[in-house]
Amino acid sequence: MQGKHVDSGAVAESLHPKHNRYYLKDLVVKADSGLLSVHRGRIEAGGEIFVHTHEIESETFYILSGQVECTMGAEKVAYTAGSCGFAPPGVPHGLRNTGDVPVELLAIFTPPLK
């Protein structure tokens, strides 16, 4: 296995099919590393990553900019730039953009998605 350099500005973005106004860029995928996957996300104003769970993967998300309401289990917490959340398998979690500007975030999955 070799290393990889990623310019996230050059990576194609796609609309997530299950969430509202949430766009993703796959930066590191399972084929790159069997250990984790890294994704850059953007939640537009009024958008939301609906509350969901992962059966196998743990998800760590780090807010780069903007403000969201994070649902983690039964708890709702305001996150801003620099906030980080961790959802183990089976824990319901989601993010809702509560501001007027897009939210930028990183999402890391262990083991990797797909």
Tab-separated table of N, CA and C in Angstrom:
chain	number	residue	atom	x	y	z
A	1	MET	N	0.848	-1.177	0.000
A	1	MET	CA	0.000	0.000	0.000
A	1	MET	C	0.890	1.235	0.000
A	2	GLN	N	0.473	2.215	-0.764
A	2	GLN	CA	1.198	3.480	-0.822
A	2	GLN	C	0.376	4.565	-0.152
A	3	GLY	N	1.014	5.683	0.147
A	3	GLY	CA	0.307	6.816	0.709
A	3	GLY	C	-0.559	7.501	-0.340
A	4	LYS	N	-1.317	8.489	0.099
A	4	LYS	CA	-2.228	9.186	-0.806
A	4	LYS	C	-2.307	10.653	-0.396
A	5	HIS	N	-2.260	11.541	-1.376
A	5	HIS	CA	-2.471	12.968	-1.158
A	5	HIS	C	-3.835	13.316	-1.735
A	6	VAL	N	-4.618	14.107	-1.003
A	6	VAL	CA	-5.961	14.454	-1.468
A	6	VAL	C	-6.153	15.958	-1.404
A	7	ASP	N	-6.532	16.554	-2.527
A	7	ASP	CA	-6.964	17.953	-2.576
A	7	ASP	C	-8.487	17.901	-2.584
A	8	SER	N	-9.111	18.161	-1.439
A	8	SER	CA	-10.565	17.998	-1.360
A	8	SER	C	-11.307	18.916	-2.324
A	9	GLY	N	-10.672	20.010	-2.731
A	9	GLY	CA	-11.299	20.900	-3.708
A	9	GLY	C	-11.426	20.271	-5.083
A	10	ALA	N	-10.606	19.273	-5.361
A	10	ALA	CA	-10.615	18.614	-6.671
A	10	ALA	C	-11.463	17.342	-6.685
A	11	VAL	N	-12.002	16.944	-5.522
A	11	VAL	CA	-12.801	15.716	-5.429
A	11	VAL	C	-14.262	16.012	-5.774
A	12	ALA	N	-14.849	15.155	-6.589
A	12	ALA	CA	-16.259	15.331	-6.973
A	12	ALA	C	-17.169	15.227	-5.746
A	13	GLU	N	-18.184	16.064	-5.740
A	13	GLU	CA	-19.154	16.110	-4.648
A	13	GLU	C	-20.465	15.472	-5.111
A	14	SER	N	-21.122	14.754	-4.187
A	14	SER	CA	-22.413	14.153	-4.536
A	14	SER	C	-23.435	14.435	-3.437
A	15	LEU	N	-24.677	14.552	-3.844
A	15	LEU	CA	-25.783	14.738	-2.908
A	15	LEU	C	-26.078	13.400	-2.253
A	16	HIS	N	-26.108	13.381	-0.915
A	16	HIS	CA	-26.416	12.134	-0.207
A	16	HIS	C	-27.878	11.776	-0.464
A	17	PRO	N	-28.169	10.547	-0.879
A	17	PRO	CA	-29.542	10.187	-1.256
A	17	PRO	C	-30.520	10.051	-0.091
A	18	LYS	N	-30.034	9.931	1.143
A	18	LYS	CA	-30.931	9.681	2.271
A	18	LYS	C	-31.124	10.873	3.205
A	19	HIS	N	-30.403	11.964	2.962
A	19	HIS	CA	-30.481	13.111	3.871
A	19	HIS	C	-30.909	14.358	3.107
A	20	ASN	N	-31.136	15.458	3.815
A	20	ASN	CA	-31.662	16.684	3.234
A	20	ASN	C	-30.561	17.722	3.045
A	21	ARG	N	-30.252	18.026	1.783
A	21	ARG	CA	-29.286	19.072	1.450
A	21	ARG	C	-27.910	18.797	2.049
A	22	TYR	N	-27.512	17.522	2.011
A	22	TYR	CA	-26.215	17.091	2.529
A	22	TYR	C	-25.378	16.562	1.371
A	23	TYR	N	-24.201	17.154	1.181
A	23	TYR	CA	-23.315	16.820	0.076
A	23	TYR	C	-22.025	16.214	0.613
A	24	LEU	N	-21.476	15.228	-0.103
A	24	LEU	CA	-20.305	14.489	0.358
A	24	LEU	C	-19.201	14.440	-0.682
A	25	LYS	N	-17.959	14.399	-0.171
A	25	LYS	CA	-16.775	14.110	-0.968
A	25	LYS	C	-16.052	12.962	-0.265
A	26	ASP	N	-15.805	11.882	-0.978
A	26	ASP	CA	-15.081	10.741	-0.421
A	26	ASP	C	-13.585	11.003	-0.569
A	27	LEU	N	-12.882	11.190	0.548
A	27	LEU	CA	-11.462	11.530	0.513
A	27	LEU	C	-10.558	10.308	0.648
A	28	VAL	N	-10.858	9.447	1.593
A	28	VAL	CA	-10.137	8.190	1.781
A	28	VAL	C	-11.196	7.103	1.872
A	29	VAL	N	-11.098	6.107	1.009
A	29	VAL	CA	-12.110	5.054	0.961
A	29	VAL	C	-11.490	3.705	1.333
A	30	LYS	N	-12.334	2.708	1.456
A	30	LYS	CA	-11.889	1.379	1.884
A	30	LYS	C	-10.740	0.859	1.025
A	31	ALA	N	-10.771	1.110	-0.287
A	31	ALA	CA	-9.704	0.642	-1.180
A	31	ALA	C	-8.363	1.298	-0.845
A	32	ASP	N	-8.392	2.496	-0.257
A	32	ASP	CA	-7.162	3.190	0.139
A	32	ASP	C	-6.634	2.663	1.459
A	33	SER	N	-7.551	2.358	2.364
A	33	SER	CA	-7.183	1.933	3.719
A	33	SER	C	-8.261	0.995	4.224
A	34	GLY	N	-7.902	-0.186	4.594
A	34	GLY	CA	-8.893	-1.107	5.138
A	34	GLY	C	-9.294	-0.766	6.559
A	35	LEU	N	-8.731	0.308	7.104
A	35	LEU	CA	-8.953	0.648	8.509
A	35	LEU	C	-10.026	1.702	8.745
A	36	LEU	N	-10.149	2.655	7.811
A	36	LEU	CA	-11.102	3.750	8.009
A	36	LEU	C	-11.471	4.365	6.678
A	37	SER	N	-12.506	5.199	6.687
A	37	SER	CA	-12.817	6.040	5.534
A	37	SER	C	-13.036	7.457	6.054
A	38	VAL	N	-12.652	8.438	5.211
A	38	VAL	CA	-12.751	9.854	5.574
A	38	VAL	C	-13.557	10.555	4.490
A	39	HIS	N	-14.524	11.361	4.925
A	39	HIS	CA	-15.426	12.049	4.004
A	39	HIS	C	-15.555	13.507	4.430
A	40	ARG	N	-15.575	14.407	3.455
A	40	ARG	CA	-15.839	15.813	3.740
A	40	ARG	C	-17.298	16.054	3.402
A	41	GLY	N	-18.030	16.681	4.326
A	41	GLY	CA	-19.451	16.920	4.128
A	41	GLY	C	-19.804	18.389	4.190
A	42	ARG	N	-20.909	18.718	3.543
A	42	ARG	CA	-21.458	20.082	3.575
A	42	ARG	C	-22.961	19.961	3.751
A	43	ILE	N	-23.468	20.584	4.813
A	43	ILE	CA	-24.919	20.634	5.043
A	43	ILE	C	-25.353	22.055	4.746
A	44	GLU	N	-26.149	22.223	3.724
A	44	GLU	CA	-26.632	23.553	3.360
A	44	GLU	C	-27.574	24.097	4.437
A	45	ALA	N	-27.740	25.421	4.463
A	45	ALA	CA	-28.695	26.044	5.394
A	45	ALA	C	-30.050	25.359	5.217
A	46	GLY	N	-30.670	24.992	6.327
A	46	GLY	CA	-31.942	24.281	6.287
A	46	GLY	C	-31.799	22.790	6.061
A	47	GLY	N	-30.573	22.303	5.896
A	47	GLY	CA	-30.337	20.891	5.628
A	47	GLY	C	-30.124	20.084	6.899
A	48	GLU	N	-30.113	18.771	6.723
A	48	GLU	CA	-30.030	17.894	7.884
A	48	GLU	C	-29.532	16.508	7.493
A	49	ILE	N	-28.684	15.950	8.340
A	49	ILE	CA	-28.363	14.524	8.295
A	49	ILE	C	-29.352	13.903	9.277
A	50	PHE	N	-30.341	13.235	8.751
A	50	PHE	CA	-31.403	12.691	9.600
A	50	PHE	C	-30.835	11.706	10.621
A	51	VAL	N	-31.489	11.604	11.755
A	51	VAL	CA	-31.058	10.677	12.794
A	51	VAL	C	-31.061	9.259	12.222
A	52	HIS	N	-29.945	8.567	12.422
A	52	HIS	CA	-29.757	7.223	11.891
A	52	HIS	C	-28.760	6.477	12.775
A	53	THR	N	-28.568	5.214	12.508
A	53	THR	CA	-27.566	4.406	13.211
A	53	THR	C	-26.728	3.659	12.185
A	54	HIS	N	-25.589	3.203	12.618
A	54	HIS	CA	-24.752	2.308	11.816
A	54	HIS	C	-24.668	0.993	12.566
A	55	GLU	N	-24.819	-0.080	11.822
A	55	GLU	CA	-24.812	-1.406	12.436
A	55	GLU	C	-23.407	-1.848	12.833
A	56	ILE	N	-22.432	-1.533	11.983
A	56	ILE	CA	-21.068	-2.025	12.178
A	56	ILE	C	-20.082	-0.887	12.470
A	57	GLU	N	-20.239	0.242	11.776
A	57	GLU	CA	-19.259	1.313	11.843
A	57	GLU	C	-19.470	2.244	13.036
A	58	SER	N	-18.355	2.744	13.560
A	58	SER	CA	-18.369	3.896	14.458
A	58	SER	C	-18.165	5.124	13.579
A	59	GLU	N	-18.825	6.241	13.908
A	59	GLU	CA	-18.662	7.473	13.149
A	59	GLU	C	-18.174	8.582	14.066
A	60	THR	N	-17.106	9.225	13.652
A	60	THR	CA	-16.590	10.411	14.326
A	60	THR	C	-16.782	11.567	13.360
A	61	PHE	N	-17.375	12.659	13.824
A	61	PHE	CA	-17.549	13.815	12.954
A	61	PHE	C	-17.001	15.052	13.644
A	62	TYR	N	-16.343	15.895	12.832
A	62	TYR	CA	-15.674	17.090	13.316
A	62	TYR	C	-16.205	18.278	12.522
A	63	ILE	N	-16.729	19.270	13.216
A	63	ILE	CA	-17.300	20.441	12.548
A	63	ILE	C	-16.189	21.433	12.223
A	64	LEU	N	-16.032	21.749	10.938
A	64	LEU	CA	-15.028	22.699	10.477
A	64	LEU	C	-15.544	24.135	10.513
A	65	SER	N	-16.819	24.317	10.158
A	65	SER	CA	-17.415	25.655	10.172
A	65	SER	C	-18.934	25.527	10.227
A	66	GLY	N	-19.569	26.598	10.722
A	66	GLY	CA	-21.023	26.630	10.822
A	66	GLY	C	-21.501	26.162	12.182
A	67	GLN	N	-22.818	26.018	12.273
A	67	GLN	CA	-23.419	25.578	13.536
A	67	GLN	C	-24.517	24.565	13.260
A	68	VAL	N	-24.526	23.518	14.099
A	68	VAL	CA	-25.502	22.450	13.954
A	68	VAL	C	-26.062	22.080	15.323
A	69	GLU	N	-27.211	21.440	15.285
A	69	GLU	CA	-27.731	20.757	16.456
A	69	GLU	C	-27.410	19.286	16.247
A	70	CYS	N	-26.671	18.709	17.183
A	70	CYS	CA	-26.295	17.297	17.111
A	70	CYS	C	-27.234	16.498	17.994
A	71	THR	N	-27.864	15.498	17.410
A	71	THR	CA	-28.629	14.527	18.182
A	71	THR	C	-27.726	13.327	18.396
A	72	MET	N	-27.570	12.928	19.660
A	72	MET	CA	-26.775	11.754	20.007
A	72	MET	C	-27.582	10.988	21.037
A	73	GLY	N	-28.177	9.884	20.609
A	73	GLY	CA	-29.097	9.175	21.490
A	73	GLY	C	-30.292	10.081	21.761
A	74	ALA	N	-30.641	10.284	23.035
A	74	ALA	CA	-31.764	11.143	23.409
A	74	ALA	C	-31.346	12.593	23.620
A	75	GLU	N	-30.048	12.875	23.518
A	75	GLU	CA	-29.515	14.207	23.814
A	75	GLU	C	-29.379	15.059	22.556
A	76	LYS	N	-29.640	16.367	22.677
A	76	LYS	CA	-29.423	17.328	21.598
A	76	LYS	C	-28.461	18.389	22.119
A	77	VAL	N	-27.363	18.633	21.358
A	77	VAL	CA	-26.315	19.551	21.787
A	77	VAL	C	-25.956	20.469	20.623
A	78	ALA	N	-25.749	21.757	20.898
A	78	ALA	CA	-25.309	22.715	19.876
A	78	ALA	C	-23.820	22.509	19.620
A	79	TYR	N	-23.434	22.402	18.350
A	79	TYR	CA	-22.038	22.272	17.938
A	79	TYR	C	-21.683	23.464	17.063
A	80	THR	N	-20.455	23.945	17.205
A	80	THR	CA	-19.889	24.962	16.320
A	80	THR	C	-18.522	24.466	15.859
A	81	ALA	N	-17.818	25.285	15.096
A	81	ALA	CA	-16.495	24.899	14.597
A	81	ALA	C	-15.613	24.432	15.743
A	82	GLY	N	-14.982	23.295	15.553
A	82	GLY	CA	-14.118	22.712	16.572
A	82	GLY	C	-14.789	21.633	17.394
A	83	SER	N	-16.121	21.514	17.294
A	83	SER	CA	-16.830	20.465	18.036
A	83	SER	C	-16.640	19.120	17.342
A	84	CYS	N	-16.592	18.071	18.151
A	84	CYS	CA	-16.386	16.721	17.637
A	84	CYS	C	-17.351	15.778	18.335
A	85	GLY	N	-17.944	14.866	17.579
A	85	GLY	CA	-18.841	13.873	18.145
A	85	GLY	C	-18.419	12.477	17.732
A	86	PHE	N	-18.767	11.499	18.564
A	86	PHE	CA	-18.441	10.109	18.280
A	86	PHE	C	-19.683	9.264	18.524
A	87	ALA	N	-20.097	8.506	17.514
A	87	ALA	CA	-21.269	7.636	17.622
A	87	ALA	C	-20.843	6.190	17.360
A	88	PRO	N	-20.802	5.361	18.413
A	88	PRO	CA	-20.488	3.944	18.219
A	88	PRO	C	-21.622	3.238	17.466
A	89	PRO	N	-21.388	2.035	16.984
A	89	PRO	CA	-22.460	1.290	16.313
A	89	PRO	C	-23.714	1.224	17.190
A	90	GLY	N	-24.871	1.402	16.552
A	90	GLY	CA	-26.152	1.288	17.247
A	90	GLY	C	-26.640	2.536	17.944
A	91	VAL	N	-25.825	3.590	18.040
A	91	VAL	CA	-26.244	4.827	18.718
A	91	VAL	C	-26.868	5.773	17.688
A	92	PRO	N	-28.139	6.166	17.869
A	92	PRO	CA	-28.776	7.099	16.949
A	92	PRO	C	-28.076	8.459	16.998
A	93	HIS	N	-27.812	9.028	15.814
A	93	HIS	CA	-27.155	10.327	15.735
A	93	HIS	C	-27.565	11.044	14.455
A	94	GLY	N	-27.477	12.368	14.488
A	94	GLY	CA	-27.794	13.184	13.326
A	94	GLY	C	-27.343	14.606	13.555
A	95	LEU	N	-27.293	15.391	12.470
A	95	LEU	CA	-26.887	16.794	12.531
A	95	LEU	C	-27.867	17.638	11.733
A	96	ARG	N	-28.301	18.763	12.325
A	96	ARG	CA	-29.208	19.691	11.638
A	96	ARG	C	-28.570	21.067	11.612
A	97	ASN	N	-28.419	21.627	10.407
A	97	ASN	CA	-27.849	22.968	10.271
A	97	ASN	C	-28.824	23.970	10.881
A	98	THR	N	-28.374	24.709	11.891
A	98	THR	CA	-29.231	25.689	12.567
A	98	THR	C	-28.855	27.116	12.204
A	99	GLY	N	-27.934	27.283	11.275
A	99	GLY	CA	-27.484	28.617	10.890
A	99	GLY	C	-27.956	29.012	9.503
A	100	ASP	N	-27.418	30.130	9.039
A	100	ASP	CA	-27.776	30.677	7.731
A	100	ASP	C	-26.730	30.383	6.662
A	101	VAL	N	-25.650	29.710	7.043
A	101	VAL	CA	-24.579	29.398	6.102
A	101	VAL	C	-24.339	27.889	6.104
A	102	PRO	N	-23.697	27.358	5.068
A	102	PRO	CA	-23.413	25.928	5.037
A	102	PRO	C	-22.507	25.505	6.202
A	103	VAL	N	-22.689	24.288	6.649
A	103	VAL	CA	-21.832	23.661	7.649
A	103	VAL	C	-20.848	22.767	6.902
A	104	GLU	N	-19.570	22.896	7.226
A	104	GLU	CA	-18.536	22.025	6.671
A	104	GLU	C	-18.085	21.076	7.770
A	105	LEU	N	-17.899	19.806	7.425
A	105	LEU	CA	-17.506	18.824	8.431
A	105	LEU	C	-16.681	17.710	7.819
A	106	LEU	N	-15.972	17.000	8.690
A	106	LEU	CA	-15.302	15.763	8.327
A	106	LEU	C	-16.013	14.624	9.039
A	107	ALA	N	-16.199	13.515	8.346
A	107	ALA	CA	-16.783	12.305	8.935
A	107	ALA	C	-15.810	11.152	8.707
A	108	ILE	N	-15.482	10.465	9.795
A	108	ILE	CA	-14.525	9.362	9.759
A	108	ILE	C	-15.234	8.107	10.252
A	109	PHE	N	-15.129	7.036	9.462
A	109	PHE	CA	-15.810	5.778	9.798
A	109	PHE	C	-14.770	4.685	10.035
A	110	THR	N	-14.983	3.938	11.134
A	110	THR	CA	-14.157	2.770	11.427
A	110	THR	C	-15.076	1.605	11.782
A	111	PRO	N	-14.982	0.472	11.116
A	111	PRO	CA	-14.228	0.251	9.895
A	111	PRO	C	-14.772	1.120	8.759
A	112	PRO	N	-14.087	1.167	7.620
A	112	PRO	CA	-14.504	2.056	6.542
A	112	PRO	C	-15.846	1.670	5.928
A	113	LEU	N	-16.529	2.670	5.385
A	113	LEU	CA	-17.740	2.412	4.605
A	113	LEU	C	-17.334	1.750	3.286
A	114	LYS	N	-18.171	0.919	2.760
A	114	LYS	CA	-18.013	0.251	1.460
A	114	LYS	C	-16.578	-0.126	1.196
